[in-house]
Coordinates of C-alpha atoms and ligand atoms in Angstrom, one line a residue:
M675 CA 91.7 82.2 29.3
K676 CA 93.3 82.7 32.7
K677 CA 92.4 80.3 35.4
Y678 CA 91.5 81.4 38.9
R679 CA 91.7 79.1 41.9
Q680 CA 90.3 80.2 45.2
V681 CA 92.0 79.0 48.4
E682 CA 90.9 79.1 52.0
Q683 CA 94.3 80.0 53.4
Q684 CA 97.6 81.1 52.1
P685 CA 99.7 78.5 50.2
Q686 CA 102.3 76.7 52.4
E687 CA 104.7 75.4 49.8
I688 CA 107.9 76.9 48.5
R689 CA 107.6 77.6 44.7
Y690 CA 110.5 77.1 42.3
I691 CA 110.6 79.3 39.2
D692 CA 112.6 78.8 36.0
V693 CA 114.3 82.1 35.8
N694 CA 115.0 81.7 32.1
Q695 CA 111.5 80.8 31.0
T696 CA 109.1 83.3 29.6
I697 CA 105.7 82.9 31.1
D698 CA 103.0 81.4 29.0
P699 CA 99.8 83.3 29.7
E700 CA 97.8 80.2 29.1
K701 CA 99.5 78.5 32.0
I702 CA 99.0 81.2 34.6
E703 CA 96.8 80.3 37.5
E704 CA 95.7 83.1 39.7
I705 CA 95.6 81.8 43.3
T706 CA 93.2 84.0 45.2
E707 CA 92.1 84.2 48.8
V708 CA 89.0 86.2 49.5
F709 CA 88.6 88.5 52.5
K710 CA 85.8 90.8 53.3
T711 CA 86.1 94.2 55.0
P712 CA 83.5 96.7 56.3
L713 CA 85.3 99.6 54.8
V714 CA 84.0 102.9 56.1
S715 CA 84.7 105.4 53.3
T716 CA 84.0 109.1 52.9
Y717 CA 83.5 111.7 50.1
N718 CA 85.2 115.0 50.7
W719 CA 83.3 118.0 49.1
D720 CA 85.6 120.8 50.0
Y721 CA 88.6 120.5 47.8
S722 CA 90.8 123.2 49.3
I723 CA 94.2 122.0 50.3
P724 CA 96.3 123.6 53.1
D725 CA 100.0 124.2 52.6
S726 CA 100.7 121.3 54.9
R727 CA 103.4 118.6 55.4
I728 CA 101.1 116.1 53.9
K729 CA 100.8 118.2 50.7
R730 CA 104.5 118.6 50.5
L731 CA 105.0 114.8 50.9
Y732 CA 102.5 114.3 48.1
D733 CA 104.4 116.6 45.8
L734 CA 107.6 114.8 46.6
G735 CA 106.0 111.5 45.9
K736 CA 105.1 112.8 42.4
Q737 CA 108.6 114.2 41.9
L738 CA 110.5 111.1 43.0
N739 CA 108.6 108.6 40.9
W740 CA 110.7 105.9 39.4
N741 CA 110.3 103.0 37.1
V742 CA 111.2 99.4 38.0
E743 CA 111.9 98.5 34.4
T744 CA 114.0 101.5 33.2
D745 CA 115.6 103.0 36.3
L746 CA 117.2 99.7 37.4
D747 CA 119.8 98.0 35.3
W748 CA 118.5 94.5 35.1
D749 CA 120.9 93.5 32.3
N750 CA 124.1 94.3 34.2
G751 CA 122.9 94.3 37.8
M752 CA 122.2 90.6 38.3
V753 CA 124.8 88.0 39.4
S754 CA 125.5 84.4 38.6
K755 CA 124.1 81.9 41.1
T756 CA 127.7 80.8 41.7
V757 CA 128.0 84.1 43.7
F758 CA 126.7 84.4 47.2
P759 CA 123.7 86.8 47.2
T760 CA 124.6 88.1 50.6
D761 CA 128.1 89.1 51.7
E762 CA 129.3 86.1 53.7
K763 CA 130.9 88.3 56.3
Y764 CA 127.4 89.0 57.6
N765 CA 126.3 85.4 57.6
P766 CA 125.0 84.7 61.2
Y767 CA 125.4 81.0 60.7
A768 CA 129.1 81.0 60.1
G769 CA 130.7 79.2 63.0
F770 CA 127.7 77.0 63.5
K771 CA 129.1 73.5 62.9
P772 CA 126.2 72.1 60.7
Y773 CA 126.7 75.1 58.5
D774 CA 130.5 75.0 58.4
D775 CA 130.3 71.3 57.5
L776 CA 128.3 72.1 54.3
S777 CA 130.1 71.8 51.0
H778 CA 130.7 75.0 49.0
E779 CA 127.8 74.2 46.7
Q780 CA 125.5 73.5 49.7
K781 CA 126.5 76.8 51.3
L782 CA 125.6 78.6 48.1
E783 CA 122.2 76.9 47.9
F784 CA 121.6 77.7 51.5
S785 CA 122.5 81.3 50.9
W786 CA 120.1 81.6 47.9
H787 CA 117.3 80.1 50.0
R788 CA 117.9 82.6 52.7
A789 CA 117.8 85.4 50.1
A790 CA 114.5 83.9 48.8
L791 CA 113.0 83.8 52.3
S792 CA 113.9 87.4 52.9
A793 CA 112.8 88.8 49.5
S794 CA 109.5 86.7 49.7
G795 CA 108.6 88.3 53.1
M796 CA 109.2 91.7 51.6
L797 CA 107.1 90.9 48.5
H798 CA 104.2 89.7 50.6
G799 CA 104.5 92.6 53.0
E800 CA 104.4 95.0 50.0
Q801 CA 101.3 93.4 48.6
G802 CA 99.7 94.0 52.0
A803 CA 100.9 97.6 51.9
L804 CA 99.4 98.0 48.4
L805 CA 96.0 96.8 49.6
V806 CA 96.0 98.9 52.8
A807 CA 97.1 102.1 50.9
A808 CA 94.3 101.5 48.5
Q809 CA 91.8 101.3 51.4
L810 CA 93.2 104.4 52.9
A811 CA 92.5 106.3 49.7
C812 CA 88.8 105.5 50.5
C813 CA 88.7 105.9 54.2
A814 CA 91.3 108.5 55.3
P815 CA 89.1 111.3 56.5
S816 CA 90.6 114.3 54.8
Y817 CA 91.1 115.2 51.1
E818 CA 94.8 115.7 51.3
A819 CA 95.3 112.4 53.1
K820 CA 93.3 110.7 50.3
L821 CA 95.6 112.1 47.6
Y822 CA 98.6 111.0 49.6
A823 CA 97.3 107.5 50.0
A824 CA 96.7 107.3 46.3
S825 CA 100.3 108.3 45.6
Q826 CA 101.4 105.7 48.2
T827 CA 99.3 103.1 46.5
F828 CA 101.3 103.6 43.3
D829 CA 104.6 103.5 45.3
E830 CA 103.5 100.1 46.8
A831 CA 102.6 98.8 43.4
R832 CA 106.2 99.5 42.2
H833 CA 107.6 97.8 45.3
V834 CA 105.5 94.7 44.7
E835 CA 106.7 94.8 41.1
F836 CA 110.4 95.2 42.1
F837 CA 110.5 92.3 44.7
N838 CA 108.6 90.0 42.4
K839 CA 110.9 90.7 39.5
Y840 CA 113.9 90.2 41.6
I841 CA 112.5 86.8 42.7
Q842 CA 111.4 85.8 39.3
K843 CA 114.5 86.8 37.4
Q844 CA 117.3 86.4 39.8
I845 CA 116.4 84.0 42.7
G846 CA 113.9 81.6 41.2
I847 CA 112.6 80.5 44.6
M848 CA 109.6 82.0 46.4
Y849 CA 108.6 81.3 50.0
P850 CA 105.0 81.5 51.2
V851 CA 103.9 84.4 53.5
G852 CA 104.8 83.8 57.2
A853 CA 101.9 83.2 59.6
G854 CA 102.8 86.3 61.8
L855 CA 102.8 88.8 58.9
K856 CA 99.7 87.3 57.3
S857 CA 97.6 87.5 60.5
L858 CA 98.7 91.1 61.1
L859 CA 97.8 92.0 57.5
D860 CA 94.4 90.3 57.9
K861 CA 93.8 92.3 61.1
I862 CA 94.8 95.6 59.5
L863 CA 92.8 95.0 56.3
T864 CA 89.6 93.8 57.9
D865 CA 89.4 96.3 60.8
E866 CA 86.9 99.0 59.9
R867 CA 88.7 101.8 61.8
W868 CA 90.9 103.8 59.4
D869 CA 93.3 104.9 62.2
L870 CA 94.1 101.3 63.1
K871 CA 95.0 100.7 59.5
F872 CA 97.3 103.8 59.8
I873 CA 98.9 102.6 63.0
G874 CA 99.3 99.1 61.8
M875 CA 100.7 99.9 58.4
Q876 CA 102.3 103.3 58.5
I877 CA 103.9 103.0 61.9
I878 CA 104.4 99.3 62.6
V879 CA 104.8 97.4 59.3
E880 CA 106.6 100.2 57.5
G881 CA 108.8 100.9 60.5
L882 CA 109.9 97.3 60.8
A883 CA 110.3 97.1 57.0
L884 CA 112.5 100.1 56.8
A885 CA 114.8 98.6 59.4
A886 CA 115.0 95.3 57.4
F887 CA 115.4 97.1 54.0
N888 CA 118.4 99.1 55.3
T889 CA 120.1 96.0 56.6
V890 CA 119.5 93.9 53.5
K891 CA 120.7 96.7 51.3
I892 CA 124.0 96.9 53.1
Q893 CA 124.5 93.1 53.0
S894 CA 123.4 92.4 49.4
N895 CA 125.9 91.3 46.8
V896 CA 123.5 91.9 43.9
P897 CA 123.7 95.4 42.4
V898 CA 120.2 95.6 41.0
H899 CA 118.9 94.4 44.4
K900 CA 120.9 97.1 46.3
N901 CA 119.7 99.8 44.0
G902 CA 116.1 98.7 44.0
L903 CA 116.1 98.7 47.8
H904 CA 117.7 102.2 47.8
F905 CA 114.7 103.5 45.7
V906 CA 112.2 101.6 47.9
I907 CA 113.7 103.0 51.1
R908 CA 113.3 106.5 49.8
D909 CA 109.6 105.9 49.2
E910 CA 109.1 104.1 52.6
A911 CA 110.7 107.0 54.5
R912 CA 107.9 109.3 53.1
H913 CA 105.2 106.8 54.0
V914 CA 106.3 106.5 57.6
T915 CA 106.6 110.4 57.8
Y916 CA 103.1 110.7 56.4
G917 CA 101.7 108.3 59.0
I918 CA 103.4 110.1 61.9
N919 CA 102.4 113.6 60.8
Y920 CA 98.8 112.6 60.2
L921 CA 98.4 110.5 63.3
E922 CA 99.9 112.9 65.8
E923 CA 97.1 115.4 65.3
F924 CA 94.4 112.7 65.3
V925 CA 95.5 110.8 68.4
K926 CA 95.1 114.0 70.4
T927 CA 91.4 114.0 69.7
L928 CA 90.8 110.5 71.1
S929 CA 89.5 109.8 74.6
K930 CA 91.9 108.1 77.1
E931 CA 90.2 104.8 76.6
E932 CA 90.4 105.0 72.8
R933 CA 94.0 105.9 73.0
E934 CA 94.8 103.0 75.3
E935 CA 93.1 100.6 72.8
R936 CA 95.3 102.0 69.9
A937 CA 98.4 101.8 72.1
L938 CA 97.8 98.2 72.9
F939 CA 97.1 97.4 69.2
A940 CA 100.4 98.9 68.2
F941 CA 102.2 96.8 70.8
Q942 CA 100.5 93.6 69.7
A943 CA 101.1 94.3 66.1
A944 CA 104.8 95.0 66.6
T945 CA 105.5 92.0 68.7
G946 CA 103.3 89.7 66.7
M947 CA 105.2 90.6 63.5
G948 CA 108.6 91.2 64.9
G949 CA 108.5 88.0 66.9
S950 CA 107.0 85.8 64.3
R951 CA 109.4 82.9 63.5
G952 CA 107.3 80.2 61.9
N953 CA 109.0 80.5 58.5
Q954 CA 112.4 80.7 60.1
L955 CA 111.9 77.5 62.0
R956 CA 110.7 75.7 58.9
F957 CA 113.7 77.0 57.1
Y958 CA 116.0 75.4 59.8
E959 CA 114.0 72.1 59.7
R960 CA 114.4 72.0 55.9
H961 CA 118.1 71.9 56.4
G962 CA 117.9 69.3 59.0
W963 CA 119.0 71.6 61.8
N964 CA 117.9 71.5 65.4
S965 CA 116.3 74.8 66.0
D966 CA 117.4 74.9 69.7
E967 CA 121.0 74.5 68.6
V968 CA 120.7 77.2 66.0
K969 CA 119.1 79.6 68.6
E970 CA 121.9 78.8 71.0
H971 CA 124.5 79.6 68.3
L972 CA 122.9 82.9 67.5
R973 CA 122.5 83.8 71.1
S974 CA 126.1 83.1 71.9
G975 CA 127.2 85.4 69.1
N976 CA 124.7 88.1 70.1
L977 CA 123.0 87.5 66.8
D978 CA 119.5 86.3 67.9
R979 CA 116.4 88.3 68.1
T980 CA 116.7 88.9 71.8
S981 CA 120.1 90.6 71.5
L982 CA 120.2 94.3 72.2
E983 CA 121.7 95.1 68.8
F984 CA 118.9 93.2 67.0
R985 CA 116.2 94.8 69.1
T986 CA 117.6 98.3 68.6
Q987 CA 117.7 97.8 64.9
L988 CA 114.2 96.4 64.8
F989 CA 112.5 98.7 67.2
G990 CA 114.7 101.8 66.9
R991 CA 112.3 103.5 64.5
I992 CA 109.0 102.3 66.0
M993 CA 109.6 103.4 69.6
P994 CA 110.4 107.1 69.0
N995 CA 107.6 107.2 66.4
L996 CA 105.0 105.8 68.8
K997 CA 106.1 108.2 71.5
R998 CA 105.7 111.1 69.1
V999 CA 102.2 110.2 68.1
G1000 CA 101.2 109.7 71.7
L1001 CA 100.8 105.9 71.7
L1002 CA 103.4 105.1 74.5
T1003 CA 100.8 105.3 77.2
D1004 CA 101.2 104.4 80.9
N1005 CA 99.4 101.1 80.3
V1006 CA 101.7 99.8 77.6
K1007 CA 105.0 101.2 78.8
P1008 CA 105.6 98.3 81.2
M1009 CA 105.0 95.9 78.3
W1010 CA 107.6 97.6 76.1
E1011 CA 109.9 97.8 79.2
A1012 CA 109.7 94.0 79.6
L1013 CA 110.8 93.7 76.0
G1014 CA 113.8 95.8 76.9
V1015 CA 113.1 98.5 74.2
L1016 CA 111.4 101.3 76.1
D1017 CA 114.7 103.3 76.2
L1018 CA 114.7 103.5 72.4
Q1019 CA 111.8 105.9 72.6
D1020 CA 114.3 108.8 73.0
L1021 CA 116.0 108.1 69.7
P1022 CA 115.2 110.7 67.0
S1023 CA 111.8 110.2 65.4
D1024 CA 110.9 110.2 61.7
G1025 CA 108.4 112.9 62.4
A1026 CA 111.0 115.6 62.2
I1027 CA 111.4 116.0 58.5
N1028 CA 114.7 116.7 56.8
W1029 CA 113.2 118.1 53.6
D1030 CA 116.6 118.4 51.9
E1031 CA 117.4 114.7 52.5
M1032 CA 114.0 113.6 51.5
A1033 CA 114.1 115.6 48.2
K1034 CA 117.5 114.4 47.0
P1035 CA 117.3 113.1 43.4
L1036 CA 117.5 109.4 42.9
V1037 CA 120.9 108.1 41.8
Y1038 CA 121.7 104.7 40.5
E1039 CA 124.8 103.7 42.4
E1040 CA 127.5 101.9 40.4
I1041 CA 128.6 99.1 42.6
A1042 CA 132.2 98.1 42.4
D1043 CA 133.0 94.6 41.0
S1044 CA 134.8 93.9 44.3
V1045 CA 131.4 93.7 46.0
V1046 CA 130.3 90.7 44.0
T1047 CA 133.4 88.6 44.3
N1048 CA 132.9 85.0 45.3
P1049 CA 134.2 84.6 48.8
A1050 CA 135.2 80.9 48.3
Ligands
FE2_1436 FE1 106.4 99.6 50.1
FE2_1437 FE1 105.2 101.8 52.1

């Protein structure tokens, strides 16, 4: 009989997993945290469906379904833990003396912990996306949006499965959810307004996640990780497109006051999540590093979160998307300006759909052996 343990808040400890061990069902303990939500749901009694973008995205979702177990080559796509999981040429800590002074083994261990921190954030975010998408299947106001949300729910289930399997089989280390991401998920999941869920999840969380997935995919040395991310990115691109196409019509129907409230929510969500560094700081402390010194090193190399390159990468999708749906209002523009990202609003938005690109078949890339060479 499976044991359930209810907790008041998310666990804070790092978990270590024996990657070679099969899981004994008797030993599983489900750690659950309860939340309540006043979900406002609707039935839809007219089942006619227009030939719309949402319908086409739903059809593509069905067509581009994939299977974590069989479409990814777990047998040949994992690497030995004597290989760095991320290409060292992208390591932002290289040149930082406390890092350079580590032995080769310590650098390897550090690198696997960084990989665990990154993959764990993605795993927890995907669980949040799964729960939100399931809520949207109840509370999105139109029939076609409900169908799409249901298809997205299944996509998110696969994403949770993928990141979890990657952590359980390859990394063996799981970090707890960061405070910034957790409080944003709490807010999105417990707000009763469906459009705030849409804005928070489809525009902000997915927009930030897409930026992170693309970077991590380029930098990863683990073929199964690269390929899994490739498949996940395909799905997420549809999710963001769905959010924009659905919201841009809806936002036009709001009063000025309602629109300002949503615009402020989007700003707070993006900066709360994008600026959350609790886990990162704990990560530095764990290695005995002075976080001010690390920040100074990153800043001098233009690698910290305040650098233009980093901000462009992080907010480059969100800004044009917010502009397109009408949530860059006069009240919030100065706030975005102060962050130095307002100019990014004129980049191309995800609302303009390249259907050919989106409908391309999924291909498992064979990654050359040279990618996984050990840099030491
Ligand atoms: Fe996802
Ligand atoms: Fe998604």
